[in-house]
């Protein structure tokens, strides 16, 4: 383990193992914001329009930056965060003209992975993945949502899973 000196002028004294560099040059930061949240209970017959995905459980949450009650990540520091989302759905109403995986940040919306459900079969399970590099200031928030056109019926389901077998998930980690 290589020794990393902390600069007292930066207020970094007394921080144990905040940054480690091993003999091979691998850098780890034990307090780096990172979360893996998932849905542990299905959302059935979701309405048309915009629906928040209930990410009510976590596999890990370094720094406790994710709230499983309101399904919101709050950035602890300003930076660029890599967000990945996987949405698993069943029972499409093929009358929908479009659907998005929607990331809602404090400063903008991210419309990702637009599909036309009229081209899909109602039968089966469909998985949609999306990712984006999100510029967030300290205390900015991020939520995973789904947005559909107002056509069709409220019959689509968001599937859930467990920590051992996740279905609908979101991961967020600070990159820089």
Tab-separated table of N, CA, C and O in Angstrom, residues 107-151:
chain	number	residue	atom	x	y	z
A	107	UNK	N	-31.908	20.120	-12.786
A	107	UNK	CA	-31.658	21.144	-13.799
A	107	UNK	C	-32.113	20.786	-15.210
A	107	UNK	O	-32.084	21.633	-16.092
A	108	UNK	N	-32.537	19.541	-15.452
A	108	UNK	CA	-33.032	19.176	-16.793
A	108	UNK	C	-33.605	17.765	-16.773
A	108	UNK	O	-33.336	16.992	-15.871
A	109	UNK	N	-34.372	17.464	-17.809
A	109	UNK	CA	-34.897	16.112	-18.006
A	109	UNK	C	-34.059	15.403	-19.056
A	109	UNK	O	-33.602	16.024	-20.020
A	110	UNK	N	-33.893	14.099	-18.876
A	110	UNK	CA	-33.155	13.265	-19.820
A	110	UNK	C	-34.135	12.259	-20.411
A	110	UNK	O	-34.532	11.310	-19.740
A	111	UNK	N	-34.556	12.509	-21.662
A	111	UNK	CA	-35.449	11.599	-22.358
A	111	UNK	C	-34.578	10.567	-23.066
A	111	UNK	O	-33.891	10.881	-24.037
A	112	UNK	N	-34.608	9.349	-22.568
A	112	UNK	CA	-33.698	8.312	-23.046
A	112	UNK	C	-34.479	7.104	-23.553
A	112	UNK	O	-35.537	6.769	-23.021
A	113	UNK	N	-33.939	6.465	-24.547
A	113	UNK	CA	-34.455	5.185	-25.032
A	113	UNK	C	-35.926	5.272	-25.429
A	113	UNK	O	-36.762	4.524	-24.927
A	114	UNK	N	-36.237	6.174	-26.356
A	114	UNK	CA	-37.617	6.281	-26.848
A	114	UNK	C	-37.961	5.036	-27.648
A	114	UNK	O	-37.163	4.571	-28.467
A	115	UNK	N	-39.165	4.508	-27.396
A	115	UNK	CA	-39.645	3.361	-28.173
A	115	UNK	C	-41.065	3.639	-28.632
A	115	UNK	O	-41.766	4.484	-28.090
A	116	UNK	N	-41.479	2.887	-29.621
A	116	UNK	CA	-42.851	2.934	-30.108
A	116	UNK	C	-43.495	1.596	-29.744
A	116	UNK	O	-43.262	0.584	-30.408
A	117	UNK	N	-44.288	1.542	-28.671
A	117	UNK	CA	-44.880	0.274	-28.231
A	117	UNK	C	-45.784	-0.382	-29.264
A	117	UNK	O	-46.058	-1.577	-29.168
A	118	UNK	N	-46.256	0.375	-30.250
A	118	UNK	CA	-47.113	-0.219	-31.284
A	118	UNK	C	-46.350	-1.269	-32.081
A	118	UNK	O	-46.951	-2.116	-32.737
A	119	UNK	N	-45.007	-1.221	-32.015
A	119	UNK	CA	-44.187	-2.186	-32.739
A	119	UNK	C	-43.879	-3.429	-31.907
A	119	UNK	O	-43.257	-4.365	-32.381
A	120	UNK	N	-44.312	-3.419	-30.646
A	120	UNK	CA	-44.049	-4.543	-29.745
A	120	UNK	C	-45.310	-5.367	-29.539
A	120	UNK	O	-46.413	-4.894	-29.730
A	121	UNK	N	-45.109	-6.557	-29.086
A	121	UNK	CA	-46.233	-7.401	-28.699
A	121	UNK	C	-46.570	-7.129	-27.243
A	121	UNK	O	-45.692	-6.824	-26.441
A	122	UNK	N	-47.834	-7.236	-26.879
A	122	UNK	CA	-48.210	-7.078	-25.475
A	122	UNK	C	-47.643	-8.215	-24.636
A	122	UNK	O	-47.428	-8.054	-23.451
A	123	UNK	N	-47.461	-9.353	-25.232
A	123	UNK	CA	-46.978	-10.511	-24.496
A	123	UNK	C	-45.486	-10.386	-24.238
A	123	UNK	O	-44.755	-9.787	-25.008
A	124	UNK	N	-45.051	-10.949	-23.150
A	124	UNK	CA	-43.625	-10.999	-22.865
A	124	UNK	C	-43.176	-9.931	-21.892
A	124	UNK	O	-43.945	-9.097	-21.434
A	125	UNK	N	-41.907	-10.006	-21.593
A	125	UNK	CA	-41.255	-9.063	-20.696
A	125	UNK	C	-40.277	-8.258	-21.534
A	125	UNK	O	-39.516	-8.823	-22.320
A	126	UNK	N	-40.280	-6.950	-21.334
A	126	UNK	CA	-39.416	-6.064	-22.102
A	126	UNK	C	-38.511	-5.302	-21.158
A	126	UNK	O	-38.951	-4.774	-20.144
A	127	UNK	N	-37.237	-5.230	-21.502
A	127	UNK	CA	-36.259	-4.515	-20.684
A	127	UNK	C	-35.662	-3.381	-21.500
A	127	UNK	O	-35.261	-3.580	-22.653
A	128	UNK	N	-35.611	-2.203	-20.899
A	128	UNK	CA	-35.094	-1.021	-21.570
A	128	UNK	C	-34.001	-0.418	-20.700
A	128	UNK	O	-34.238	-0.115	-19.527
A	129	UNK	N	-32.824	-0.271	-21.267
A	129	UNK	CA	-31.696	0.293	-20.527
A	129	UNK	C	-31.342	1.658	-21.093
A	129	UNK	O	-31.466	1.894	-22.292
A	130	UNK	N	-30.895	2.540	-20.206
A	130	UNK	CA	-30.506	3.881	-20.611
A	130	UNK	C	-29.416	4.366	-19.673
A	130	UNK	O	-29.334	3.931	-18.521
A	131	UNK	N	-28.573	5.250	-20.176
A	131	UNK	CA	-27.542	5.835	-19.325
A	131	UNK	C	-27.232	7.243	-19.810
A	131	UNK	O	-27.471	7.582	-20.969
A	132	UNK	N	-26.710	8.033	-18.891
A	132	UNK	CA	-26.323	9.399	-19.240
A	132	UNK	C	-25.302	9.898	-18.237
A	132	UNK	O	-25.301	9.464	-17.074
A	133	UNK	N	-24.455	10.781	-18.671
A	133	UNK	CA	-23.536	11.480	-17.784
A	133	UNK	C	-24.232	12.774	-17.389
A	133	UNK	O	-24.539	13.610	-18.236
A	134	UNK	N	-24.534	12.912	-16.098
A	134	UNK	CA	-25.373	13.998	-15.608
A	134	UNK	C	-24.537	14.983	-14.803
A	134	UNK	O	-23.835	14.582	-13.869
A	135	UNK	N	-24.610	16.252	-15.178
A	135	UNK	CA	-23.917	17.321	-14.467
A	135	UNK	C	-24.795	17.751	-13.298
A	135	UNK	O	-25.900	18.246	-13.494
A	136	UNK	N	-24.302	17.524	-12.080
A	136	UNK	CA	-25.101	17.856	-10.902
A	136	UNK	C	-24.295	18.728	-9.954
A	136	UNK	O	-23.101	18.511	-9.760
A	137	UNK	N	-24.958	19.721	-9.388
A	137	UNK	CA	-24.375	20.517	-8.313
A	137	UNK	C	-24.713	19.855	-6.989
A	137	UNK	O	-25.636	19.034	-6.917
A	138	UNK	N	-23.996	20.216	-5.937
A	138	UNK	CA	-24.305	19.698	-4.608
A	138	UNK	C	-25.772	19.988	-4.298
A	138	UNK	O	-26.270	21.078	-4.576
A	139	UNK	N	-26.461	18.986	-3.789
A	139	UNK	CA	-27.883	19.032	-3.415
A	139	UNK	C	-28.856	18.943	-4.588
A	139	UNK	O	-30.066	19.007	-4.376
A	140	UNK	N	-28.371	18.816	-5.832
A	140	UNK	CA	-29.265	18.517	-6.942
A	140	UNK	C	-29.821	17.108	-6.750
A	140	UNK	O	-29.194	16.266	-6.113
A	141	UNK	N	-30.985	16.846	-7.335
A	141	UNK	CA	-31.629	15.550	-7.182
A	141	UNK	C	-31.824	14.870	-8.530
A	141	UNK	O	-31.776	15.518	-9.583
A	142	UNK	N	-32.058	13.546	-8.466
A	142	UNK	CA	-32.299	12.758	-9.671
A	142	UNK	C	-33.308	11.655	-9.349
A	142	UNK	O	-33.186	10.985	-8.324
A	143	UNK	N	-34.288	11.486	-10.237
A	143	UNK	CA	-35.299	10.431	-10.115
A	143	UNK	C	-35.427	9.693	-11.436
A	143	UNK	O	-35.265	10.283	-12.510
A	144	UNK	N	-35.770	8.415	-11.364
A	144	UNK	CA	-36.059	7.604	-12.544
A	144	UNK	C	-37.572	7.568	-12.742
A	144	UNK	O	-38.324	7.285	-11.812
A	145	UNK	N	-37.996	7.869	-13.982
A	145	UNK	CA	-39.423	7.868	-14.299
A	145	UNK	C	-39.639	7.188	-15.647
A	145	UNK	O	-38.687	6.908	-16.374
A	146	UNK	N	-40.886	6.959	-15.959
A	146	UNK	CA	-41.283	6.480	-17.278
A	146	UNK	C	-42.333	7.461	-17.789
A	146	UNK	O	-43.154	7.956	-17.012
A	147	UNK	N	-42.275	7.761	-19.080
A	147	UNK	CA	-43.254	8.680	-19.675
A	147	UNK	C	-43.855	8.016	-20.897
A	147	UNK	O	-43.135	7.538	-21.779
A	148	UNK	N	-45.175	7.992	-20.940
A	148	UNK	CA	-45.880	7.418	-22.088
A	148	UNK	C	-46.827	8.459	-22.664
A	148	UNK	O	-47.212	9.411	-21.988
A	149	UNK	N	-47.215	8.224	-23.911
A	149	UNK	CA	-48.242	9.081	-24.504
A	149	UNK	C	-49.562	8.840	-23.773
A	149	UNK	O	-49.697	7.876	-23.023
A	150	UNK	N	-50.516	9.712	-23.988
A	150	UNK	CA	-51.795	9.608	-23.273
A	150	UNK	C	-52.751	8.618	-23.925
A	150	UNK	O	-53.892	8.489	-23.500
A	151	UNK	N	-52.289	7.918	-24.926
A	151	UNK	CA	-53.124	6.936	-25.618
A	151	UNK	C	-53.108	5.620	-24.841
A	151	UNK	O	-52.133	5.289	-24.188
